[in-house]
Amino acid sequence: MLNCKAMSGEQCSEFRLQAESQPIAYCRVNAELRTKRRRRFDLPAHSKLVFVFILLAANCSLLTGCRRDMQDQPKAIAYRENSFYKDGTGSRPLVEGTVPRGYLRQEREFYTGKKSGSAPNATPQTQTARPQSIATNTATLYPDDVDTIPMSIAKVDLDRGQERYNIYCSACHGMTGYGDGIVARRGFNKPSPANYHQDRLRQAPVGHFFDVMTNGWGAMPSYASQISVEDRWKIIAYLRALQLSQMKAEVENGLATQRQRD
């Protein structure tokens, strides 16, 4: 059987022309060419098996990778054991000198209500309530509390302080600060809420009220998580205004009583 590949271009053309005049021979030549082309792309049996095994292994690896559940993913969980780190714990220590954002608080007077010279780790003065019969010497009762509000106060700040006072304080201390709020009138009056118009609290420094709101006093809990630092000072500013407003009325009542006696 003649092979067209072994011929040159011209010879192949002449061969095809001759084959066309002889259809049977031409068909045999084309059949032989197609068979050789198929053999060129055919793989041996063992090669086919190897290829099939490679495909199966690839599919198995893909299925295994897609099966990982979210709850089983590798991650570090706080306070749990973790073999990835040398110390074996998932919680990492903070870098030395790290300060949480907003908690630097270098202004001690503003954030604690205490004087700068006082001990930072001193025990809060407001853990137990003092009897009202104690002497009203502010230097003795509140030696570490600041005397002035460490921020500027405007009319809008007083309005904000009044709003916060009515929300958080008036329920026990009353709208005018006499300790006659709805909670006290409904029976929670042993001990009764503080009366802001008594001499001890009139003479108390503003840092004392800040300490009470921050740490609590007697039956009163801490409001540090509910009232921001700035709002606490605004409430104190309004409280001072409330005390001044009631002092005038008491002076007038005292003068009227004295006149009646005279």
PDB file of C-alpha atoms in Angstrom:
ATOM      1  CA  MET A   1       0.000   0.000   0.000  1.00  0.00           C
ATOM      2  CA  LEU A   2       1.347   3.382  -1.024  1.00  0.00           C
ATOM      3  CA  ASN A   3       1.805   6.070   1.614  1.00  0.00           C
ATOM      4  CA  CYS A   4       1.194   9.673   0.592  1.00  0.00           C
ATOM      5  CA  LYS A   5       3.372  10.926   3.471  1.00  0.00           C
ATOM      6  CA  ALA A   6       6.475   9.356   2.004  1.00  0.00           C
ATOM      7  CA  MET A   7       5.992  11.372  -1.205  1.00  0.00           C
ATOM      8  CA  SER A   8       6.749  14.960  -2.037  1.00  0.00           C
ATOM      9  CA  GLY A   9       3.987  17.470  -2.622  1.00  0.00           C
ATOM     10  CA  GLU A  10       3.958  17.091  -6.370  1.00  0.00           C
ATOM     11  CA  GLN A  11       4.111  13.305  -6.171  1.00  0.00           C
ATOM     12  CA  CYS A  12       1.275  13.263  -3.655  1.00  0.00           C
ATOM     13  CA  SER A  13      -0.843  15.442  -5.915  1.00  0.00           C
ATOM     14  CA  GLU A  14      -0.177  13.183  -8.865  1.00  0.00           C
ATOM     15  CA  PHE A  15      -0.960  10.173  -6.690  1.00  0.00           C
ATOM     16  CA  ARG A  16      -4.292  11.674  -5.652  1.00  0.00           C
ATOM     17  CA  LEU A  17      -5.161  12.408  -9.270  1.00  0.00           C
ATOM     18  CA  GLN A  18      -4.391   8.824 -10.178  1.00  0.00           C
ATOM     19  CA  ALA A  19      -6.334   7.564  -7.163  1.00  0.00           C
ATOM     20  CA  GLU A  20      -9.361   9.585  -8.158  1.00  0.00           C
ATOM     21  CA  SER A  21      -9.356   7.745 -11.454  1.00  0.00           C
ATOM     22  CA  GLN A  22      -9.246   4.535  -9.404  1.00  0.00           C
ATOM     23  CA  PRO A  23     -11.896   4.994  -6.615  1.00  0.00           C
ATOM     24  CA  ILE A  24     -11.240   1.687  -4.889  1.00  0.00           C
ATOM     25  CA  ALA A  25      -7.532   2.370  -4.430  1.00  0.00           C
ATOM     26  CA  TYR A  26      -8.243   5.936  -3.268  1.00  0.00           C
ATOM     27  CA  CYS A  27     -10.615   4.724  -0.578  1.00  0.00           C
ATOM     28  CA  ARG A  28      -8.025   2.257   0.676  1.00  0.00           C
ATOM     29  CA  VAL A  29      -5.399   4.996   0.891  1.00  0.00           C
ATOM     30  CA  ASN A  30      -7.751   7.320   2.881  1.00  0.00           C
ATOM     31  CA  ALA A  31      -8.689   4.500   5.258  1.00  0.00           C
ATOM     32  CA  GLU A  32      -5.028   3.782   5.935  1.00  0.00           C
ATOM     33  CA  LEU A  33      -4.320   7.460   6.604  1.00  0.00           C
ATOM     34  CA  ARG A  34      -7.219   7.734   9.099  1.00  0.00           C
ATOM     35  CA  THR A  35      -6.097   4.606  10.914  1.00  0.00           C
ATOM     36  CA  LYS A  36      -2.580   5.994  11.352  1.00  0.00           C
ATOM     37  CA  ARG A  37      -3.938   9.290  12.659  1.00  0.00           C
ATOM     38  CA  ARG A  38      -6.033   7.488  15.283  1.00  0.00           C
ATOM     39  CA  ARG A  39      -3.090   5.387  16.365  1.00  0.00           C
ATOM     40  CA  ARG A  40      -1.060   8.555  16.843  1.00  0.00           C
ATOM     41  CA  PHE A  41      -3.505   9.864  19.538  1.00  0.00           C
ATOM     42  CA  ASP A  42      -4.369   6.565  21.167  1.00  0.00           C
ATOM     43  CA  LEU A  43      -2.885   5.781  24.616  1.00  0.00           C
ATOM     44  CA  PRO A  44      -1.780   2.396  25.858  1.00  0.00           C
ATOM     45  CA  ALA A  45      -4.098   0.577  28.275  1.00  0.00           C
ATOM     46  CA  HIS A  46      -1.867   1.107  31.315  1.00  0.00           C
ATOM     47  CA  SER A  47      -1.620   4.823  30.510  1.00  0.00           C
ATOM     48  CA  LYS A  48      -5.387   5.087  30.510  1.00  0.00           C
ATOM     49  CA  LEU A  49      -5.554   3.459  33.935  1.00  0.00           C
ATOM     50  CA  VAL A  50      -2.973   5.873  35.310  1.00  0.00           C
ATOM     51  CA  PHE A  51      -4.934   8.818  33.942  1.00  0.00           C
ATOM     52  CA  VAL A  52      -8.155   7.548  35.523  1.00  0.00           C
ATOM     53  CA  PHE A  53      -6.454   7.125  38.903  1.00  0.00           C
ATOM     54  CA  ILE A  54      -5.087  10.666  38.724  1.00  0.00           C
ATOM     55  CA  LEU A  55      -8.562  12.045  38.056  1.00  0.00           C
ATOM     56  CA  LEU A  56     -10.035  10.083  40.973  1.00  0.00           C
ATOM     57  CA  ALA A  57      -7.338  11.290  43.357  1.00  0.00           C
ATOM     58  CA  ALA A  58      -7.908  14.905  42.304  1.00  0.00           C
ATOM     59  CA  ASN A  59     -11.663  14.582  42.822  1.00  0.00           C
ATOM     60  CA  CYS A  60     -11.184  13.012  46.255  1.00  0.00           C
ATOM     61  CA  SER A  61      -8.900  15.838  47.371  1.00  0.00           C
ATOM     62  CA  LEU A  62     -11.429  18.414  46.192  1.00  0.00           C
ATOM     63  CA  LEU A  63     -14.254  16.708  48.044  1.00  0.00           C
ATOM     64  CA  THR A  64     -12.171  16.519  51.222  1.00  0.00           C
ATOM     65  CA  GLY A  65     -11.337  20.236  51.058  1.00  0.00           C
ATOM     66  CA  CYS A  66     -14.965  21.283  50.554  1.00  0.00           C
ATOM     67  CA  ARG A  67     -16.135  19.189  53.524  1.00  0.00           C
ATOM     68  CA  ARG A  68     -14.469  21.386  56.181  1.00  0.00           C
ATOM     69  CA  ASP A  69     -17.173  22.879  58.389  1.00  0.00           C
ATOM     70  CA  MET A  70     -17.041  26.484  59.586  1.00  0.00           C
ATOM     71  CA  GLN A  71     -17.083  25.409  63.222  1.00  0.00           C
ATOM     72  CA  ASP A  72     -14.002  23.259  62.629  1.00  0.00           C
ATOM     73  CA  GLN A  73     -11.890  25.864  60.883  1.00  0.00           C
ATOM     74  CA  PRO A  74      -8.427  26.560  62.342  1.00  0.00           C
ATOM     75  CA  LYS A  75      -8.604  29.709  64.475  1.00  0.00           C
ATOM     76  CA  ALA A  76      -7.489  31.126  67.799  1.00  0.00           C
ATOM     77  CA  ILE A  77     -10.188  31.355  70.474  1.00  0.00           C
ATOM     78  CA  ALA A  78      -9.576  33.538  73.531  1.00  0.00           C
ATOM     79  CA  TYR A  79      -8.797  31.741  76.803  1.00  0.00           C
ATOM     80  CA  ARG A  80      -8.468  28.371  75.033  1.00  0.00           C
ATOM     81  CA  GLU A  81      -5.466  26.138  74.533  1.00  0.00           C
ATOM     82  CA  ASN A  82      -3.694  26.650  71.234  1.00  0.00           C
ATOM     83  CA  SER A  83      -0.691  24.641  70.127  1.00  0.00           C
ATOM     84  CA  PHE A  84       0.233  27.194  67.468  1.00  0.00           C
ATOM     85  CA  TYR A  85       1.867  29.491  70.040  1.00  0.00           C
ATOM     86  CA  LYS A  86       4.797  28.553  72.237  1.00  0.00           C
ATOM     87  CA  ASP A  87       3.003  29.325  75.492  1.00  0.00           C
ATOM     88  CA  GLY A  88       0.074  27.102  74.439  1.00  0.00           C
ATOM     89  CA  THR A  89      -2.655  29.727  74.953  1.00  0.00           C
ATOM     90  CA  GLY A  90      -4.882  31.389  72.375  1.00  0.00           C
ATOM     91  CA  SER A  91      -5.012  34.726  74.208  1.00  0.00           C
ATOM     92  CA  ARG A  92      -2.044  36.865  73.277  1.00  0.00           C
ATOM     93  CA  PRO A  93      -0.493  39.300  75.768  1.00  0.00           C
ATOM     94  CA  LEU A  94      -0.768  42.991  74.969  1.00  0.00           C
ATOM     95  CA  VAL A  95       2.248  44.855  73.739  1.00  0.00           C
ATOM     96  CA  GLU A  96       4.001  46.597  76.617  1.00  0.00           C
ATOM     97  CA  GLY A  97       2.666  50.128  77.053  1.00  0.00           C
ATOM     98  CA  THR A  98      -0.593  49.457  75.180  1.00  0.00           C
ATOM     99  CA  VAL A  99      -3.505  51.678  76.252  1.00  0.00           C
ATOM    100  CA  PRO A 100      -7.078  51.082  74.998  1.00  0.00           C
ATOM    101  CA  ARG A 101      -8.410  53.890  72.842  1.00  0.00           C
ATOM    102  CA  GLY A 102     -10.170  56.450  75.045  1.00  0.00           C
ATOM    103  CA  TYR A 103      -8.754  55.062  78.322  1.00  0.00           C
ATOM    104  CA  LEU A 104      -5.469  56.943  78.634  1.00  0.00           C
ATOM    105  CA  ARG A 105      -7.150  59.401  81.025  1.00  0.00           C
ATOM    106  CA  GLN A 106      -4.205  61.552  81.963  1.00  0.00           C
ATOM    107  CA  GLU A 107      -6.575  64.239  83.318  1.00  0.00           C
ATOM    108  CA  ARG A 108      -7.095  62.704  86.748  1.00  0.00           C
ATOM    109  CA  GLU A 109      -9.427  65.440  88.000  1.00  0.00           C
ATOM    110  CA  PHE A 110     -11.771  65.032  85.022  1.00  0.00           C
ATOM    111  CA  TYR A 111     -11.953  61.233  84.945  1.00  0.00           C
ATOM    112  CA  THR A 112     -11.890  60.443  88.678  1.00  0.00           C
ATOM    113  CA  GLY A 113     -12.954  63.604  90.494  1.00  0.00           C
ATOM    114  CA  LYS A 114      -9.810  63.338  92.630  1.00  0.00           C
ATOM    115  CA  LYS A 115      -6.984  65.802  93.068  1.00  0.00           C
ATOM    116  CA  SER A 116      -3.766  65.159  91.196  1.00  0.00           C
ATOM    117  CA  GLY A 117      -1.723  64.830  94.372  1.00  0.00           C
ATOM    118  CA  SER A 118      -3.903  62.092  95.880  1.00  0.00           C
ATOM    119  CA  ALA A 119      -2.925  58.421  95.761  1.00  0.00           C
ATOM    120  CA  PRO A 120      -4.282  56.791  92.583  1.00  0.00           C
ATOM    121  CA  ASN A 121      -5.044  53.486  94.311  1.00  0.00           C
ATOM    122  CA  ALA A 122      -6.777  54.994  97.319  1.00  0.00           C
ATOM    123  CA  THR A 123      -9.932  53.244  98.501  1.00  0.00           C
ATOM    124  CA  PRO A 124     -13.075  55.116  97.328  1.00  0.00           C
ATOM    125  CA  GLN A 125     -14.647  57.188 100.063  1.00  0.00           C
ATOM    126  CA  THR A 126     -18.164  56.247  99.059  1.00  0.00           C
ATOM    127  CA  GLN A 127     -18.265  52.579  99.929  1.00  0.00           C
ATOM    128  CA  THR A 128     -20.267  53.177 103.133  1.00  0.00           C
ATOM    129  CA  ALA A 129     -22.596  56.064 103.884  1.00  0.00           C
ATOM    130  CA  ARG A 130     -21.699  58.328 106.801  1.00  0.00           C
ATOM    131  CA  PRO A 131     -24.304  59.440 109.357  1.00  0.00           C
ATOM    132  CA  GLN A 132     -25.617  62.953 108.828  1.00  0.00           C
ATOM    133  CA  SER A 133     -24.710  63.937 112.381  1.00  0.00           C
ATOM    134  CA  ILE A 134     -21.004  63.889 111.538  1.00  0.00           C
ATOM    135  CA  ALA A 135     -19.140  67.219 111.452  1.00  0.00           C
ATOM    136  CA  THR A 136     -19.343  69.201 108.218  1.00  0.00           C
ATOM    137  CA  ASN A 137     -15.611  69.791 107.824  1.00  0.00           C
ATOM    138  CA  THR A 138     -15.118  69.206 104.113  1.00  0.00           C
ATOM    139  CA  ALA A 139     -11.334  68.997 104.443  1.00  0.00           C
ATOM    140  CA  THR A 140     -11.787  66.034 106.799  1.00  0.00           C
ATOM    141  CA  LEU A 141     -14.678  64.303 105.050  1.00  0.00           C
ATOM    142  CA  TYR A 142     -13.478  64.668 101.447  1.00  0.00           C
ATOM    143  CA  PRO A 143      -9.739  65.397 101.452  1.00  0.00           C
ATOM    144  CA  ASP A 144      -9.043  64.066  97.920  1.00  0.00           C
ATOM    145  CA  ASP A 145     -12.103  65.350  96.026  1.00  0.00           C
ATOM    146  CA  VAL A 146     -11.773  68.308  93.671  1.00  0.00           C
ATOM    147  CA  ASP A 147     -13.537  71.550  94.573  1.00  0.00           C
ATOM    148  CA  THR A 148     -14.298  72.847  91.080  1.00  0.00           C
ATOM    149  CA  ILE A 149     -15.739  71.231  87.957  1.00  0.00           C
ATOM    150  CA  PRO A 150     -12.793  70.510  85.621  1.00  0.00           C
ATOM    151  CA  MET A 151     -14.604  71.617  82.454  1.00  0.00           C
ATOM    152  CA  SER A 152     -16.352  74.721  81.190  1.00  0.00           C
ATOM    153  CA  ILE A 153     -20.091  74.824  81.791  1.00  0.00           C
ATOM    154  CA  ALA A 154     -22.531  76.721  79.564  1.00  0.00           C
ATOM    155  CA  LYS A 155     -26.319  76.980  79.498  1.00  0.00           C
ATOM    156  CA  VAL A 156     -26.585  74.058  77.125  1.00  0.00           C
ATOM    157  CA  ASP A 157     -24.567  71.947  79.568  1.00  0.00           C
ATOM    158  CA  LEU A 158     -26.929  72.820  82.407  1.00  0.00           C
ATOM    159  CA  ASP A 159     -29.869  71.799  80.217  1.00  0.00           C
ATOM    160  CA  ARG A 160     -28.165  68.516  79.456  1.00  0.00           C
ATOM    161  CA  GLY A 161     -27.445  68.000  83.148  1.00  0.00           C
ATOM    162  CA  GLN A 162     -31.079  68.644  84.036  1.00  0.00           C
ATOM    163  CA  GLU A 163     -32.216  66.146  81.426  1.00  0.00           C
ATOM    164  CA  ARG A 164     -29.837  63.449  82.726  1.00  0.00           C
ATOM    165  CA  TYR A 165     -30.772  64.253  86.348  1.00  0.00           C
ATOM    166  CA  ASN A 166     -34.473  63.835  85.617  1.00  0.00           C
ATOM    167  CA  ILE A 167     -33.795  60.476  83.948  1.00  0.00           C
ATOM    168  CA  TYR A 168     -31.371  58.870  86.413  1.00  0.00           C
ATOM    169  CA  CYS A 169     -31.587  60.779  89.710  1.00  0.00           C
ATOM    170  CA  SER A 170     -35.084  62.174  90.191  1.00  0.00           C
ATOM    171  CA  ALA A 171     -36.668  58.737  90.716  1.00  0.00           C
ATOM    172  CA  CYS A 172     -35.005  58.546  94.148  1.00  0.00           C
ATOM    173  CA  HIS A 173     -33.839  62.085  94.994  1.00  0.00           C
ATOM    174  CA  GLY A 174     -36.906  63.900  93.659  1.00  0.00           C
ATOM    175  CA  MET A 175     -37.209  66.601  91.034  1.00  0.00           C
ATOM    176  CA  THR A 176     -36.021  69.247  93.498  1.00  0.00           C
ATOM    177  CA  GLY A 177     -33.413  67.127  95.281  1.00  0.00           C
ATOM    178  CA  TYR A 178     -35.108  66.652  98.673  1.00  0.00           C
ATOM    179  CA  GLY A 179     -34.924  62.843  98.542  1.00  0.00           C
ATOM    180  CA  ASP A 180     -38.656  62.503  97.984  1.00  0.00           C
ATOM    181  CA  GLY A 181     -38.683  60.740  94.622  1.00  0.00           C
ATOM    182  CA  ILE A 182     -41.306  58.218  93.580  1.00  0.00           C
ATOM    183  CA  VAL A 183     -39.092  55.329  94.714  1.00  0.00           C
ATOM    184  CA  ALA A 184     -38.829  56.765  98.227  1.00  0.00           C
ATOM    185  CA  ARG A 185     -42.549  57.549  98.360  1.00  0.00           C
ATOM    186  CA  ARG A 186     -43.367  53.966  97.369  1.00  0.00           C
ATOM    187  CA  GLY A 187     -41.500  52.555 100.369  1.00  0.00           C
ATOM    188  CA  PHE A 188     -37.799  52.351  99.494  1.00  0.00           C
ATOM    189  CA  ASN A 189     -36.788  54.811 102.206  1.00  0.00           C
ATOM    190  CA  LYS A 190     -34.672  52.762 104.626  1.00  0.00           C
ATOM    191  CA  PRO A 191     -32.185  54.279 104.197  1.00  0.00           C
ATOM    192  CA  SER A 192     -33.859  57.211 102.512  1.00  0.00           C
ATOM    193  CA  PRO A 193     -32.252  58.832  99.456  1.00  0.00           C
ATOM    194  CA  ALA A 194     -29.944  61.729 100.222  1.00  0.00           C
ATOM    195  CA  ASN A 195     -31.358  65.228 100.578  1.00  0.00           C
ATOM    196  CA  TYR A 196     -29.090  67.513  98.539  1.00  0.00           C
ATOM    197  CA  HIS A 197     -30.118  70.567 100.572  1.00  0.00           C
ATOM    198  CA  GLN A 198     -28.611  69.466 103.875  1.00  0.00           C
ATOM    199  CA  ASP A 199     -25.545  71.388 105.036  1.00  0.00           C
ATOM    200  CA  ARG A 200     -23.157  68.448 104.600  1.00  0.00           C
ATOM    201  CA  LEU A 201     -23.935  68.073 100.897  1.00  0.00           C
ATOM    202  CA  ARG A 202     -24.132  71.800 100.276  1.00  0.00           C
ATOM    203  CA  GLN A 203     -20.584  72.157 101.535  1.00  0.00           C
ATOM    204  CA  ALA A 204     -19.340  68.929  99.931  1.00  0.00           C
ATOM    205  CA  PRO A 205     -16.947  69.417  96.988  1.00  0.00           C
ATOM    206  CA  VAL A 206     -18.102  68.547  93.502  1.00  0.00           C
ATOM    207  CA  GLY A 207     -15.661  65.635  93.394  1.00  0.00           C
ATOM    208  CA  HIS A 208     -17.706  63.890  96.099  1.00  0.00           C
ATOM    209  CA  PHE A 209     -20.804  63.765  93.877  1.00  0.00           C
ATOM    210  CA  PHE A 210     -18.712  62.514  90.972  1.00  0.00           C
ATOM    211  CA  ASP A 211     -17.300  59.771  93.199  1.00  0.00           C
ATOM    212  CA  VAL A 212     -20.791  58.760  94.316  1.00  0.00           C
ATOM    213  CA  MET A 213     -22.073  58.475  90.744  1.00  0.00           C
ATOM    214  CA  THR A 214     -18.972  56.537  89.712  1.00  0.00           C
ATOM    215  CA  ASN A 215     -18.619  54.093  92.618  1.00  0.00           C
ATOM    216  CA  GLY A 216     -22.006  54.182  94.350  1.00  0.00           C
ATOM    217  CA  TRP A 217     -22.889  55.120  97.938  1.00  0.00           C
ATOM    218  CA  GLY A 218     -24.794  52.978 100.445  1.00  0.00           C
ATOM    219  CA  ALA A 219     -27.835  51.498  98.693  1.00  0.00           C
ATOM    220  CA  MET A 220     -27.180  53.556  95.564  1.00  0.00           C
ATOM    221  CA  PRO A 221     -25.408  51.551  92.832  1.00  0.00           C
ATOM    222  CA  SER A 222     -22.739  52.817  90.467  1.00  0.00           C
ATOM    223  CA  TYR A 223     -23.941  54.672  87.371  1.00  0.00           C
ATOM    224  CA  ALA A 224     -20.582  54.645  85.590  1.00  0.00           C
ATOM    225  CA  SER A 225     -21.868  52.271  82.899  1.00  0.00           C
ATOM    226  CA  GLN A 226     -24.976  54.377  82.242  1.00  0.00           C
ATOM    227  CA  ILE A 227     -23.776  57.968  82.538  1.00  0.00           C
ATOM    228  CA  SER A 228     -20.683  59.149  80.683  1.00  0.00           C
ATOM    229  CA  VAL A 229     -17.926  61.084  82.454  1.00  0.00           C
ATOM    230  CA  GLU A 230     -18.887  64.352  80.791  1.00  0.00           C
ATOM    231  CA  ASP A 231     -22.578  63.910  81.618  1.00  0.00           C
ATOM    232  CA  ARG A 232     -21.722  63.253  85.258  1.00  0.00           C
ATOM    233  CA  TRP A 233     -20.079  66.669  85.516  1.00  0.00           C
ATOM    234  CA  LYS A 234     -23.072  68.260  83.795  1.00  0.00           C
ATOM    235  CA  ILE A 235     -25.413  66.638  86.299  1.00  0.00           C
ATOM    236  CA  ILE A 236     -23.244  68.010  89.123  1.00  0.00           C
ATOM    237  CA  ALA A 237     -23.408  71.480  87.591  1.00  0.00           C
ATOM    238  CA  TYR A 238     -27.197  71.266  87.483  1.00  0.00           C
ATOM    239  CA  LEU A 239     -27.196  69.938  91.047  1.00  0.00           C
ATOM    240  CA  ARG A 240     -25.281  72.992  92.239  1.00  0.00           C
ATOM    241  CA  ALA A 241     -27.788  75.222  90.472  1.00  0.00           C
ATOM    242  CA  LEU A 242     -30.601  73.249  92.105  1.00  0.00           C
ATOM    243  CA  GLN A 243     -29.040  73.755  95.544  1.00  0.00           C
ATOM    244  CA  LEU A 244     -28.694  77.500  94.953  1.00  0.00           C
ATOM    245  CA  SER A 245     -32.298  77.781  93.833  1.00  0.00           C
ATOM    246  CA  GLN A 246     -33.560  76.173  97.040  1.00  0.00           C
ATOM    247  CA  MET A 247     -31.255  78.145  99.334  1.00  0.00           C
ATOM    248  CA  LYS A 248     -33.027  81.381  98.455  1.00  0.00           C
ATOM    249  CA  ALA A 249     -36.398  79.908  99.324  1.00  0.00           C
ATOM    250  CA  GLU A 250     -35.112  78.577 102.647  1.00  0.00           C
ATOM    251  CA  VAL A 251     -33.579  81.943 103.538  1.00  0.00           C
ATOM    252  CA  GLU A 252     -36.862  83.668 102.816  1.00  0.00           C
ATOM    253  CA  ASN A 253     -38.766  81.115 104.887  1.00  0.00           C
ATOM    254  CA  GLY A 254     -36.301  81.574 107.753  1.00  0.00           C
ATOM    255  CA  LEU A 255     -36.690  85.345 107.661  1.00  0.00           C
ATOM    256  CA  ALA A 256     -40.475  85.059 107.645  1.00  0.00           C
ATOM    257  CA  THR A 257     -40.397  82.701 110.631  1.00  0.00           C
ATOM    258  CA  GLN A 258     -38.116  85.047 112.544  1.00  0.00           C
ATOM    259  CA  ARG A 259     -40.384  87.986 111.827  1.00  0.00           C
ATOM    260  CA  GLN A 260     -43.357  86.089 113.152  1.00  0.00           C
ATOM    261  CA  ARG A 261     -41.490  85.365 116.371  1.00  0.00           C
ATOM    262  CA  ASP A 262     -40.504  88.966 116.755  1.00  0.00           C
TER     263      ASP A 262
END
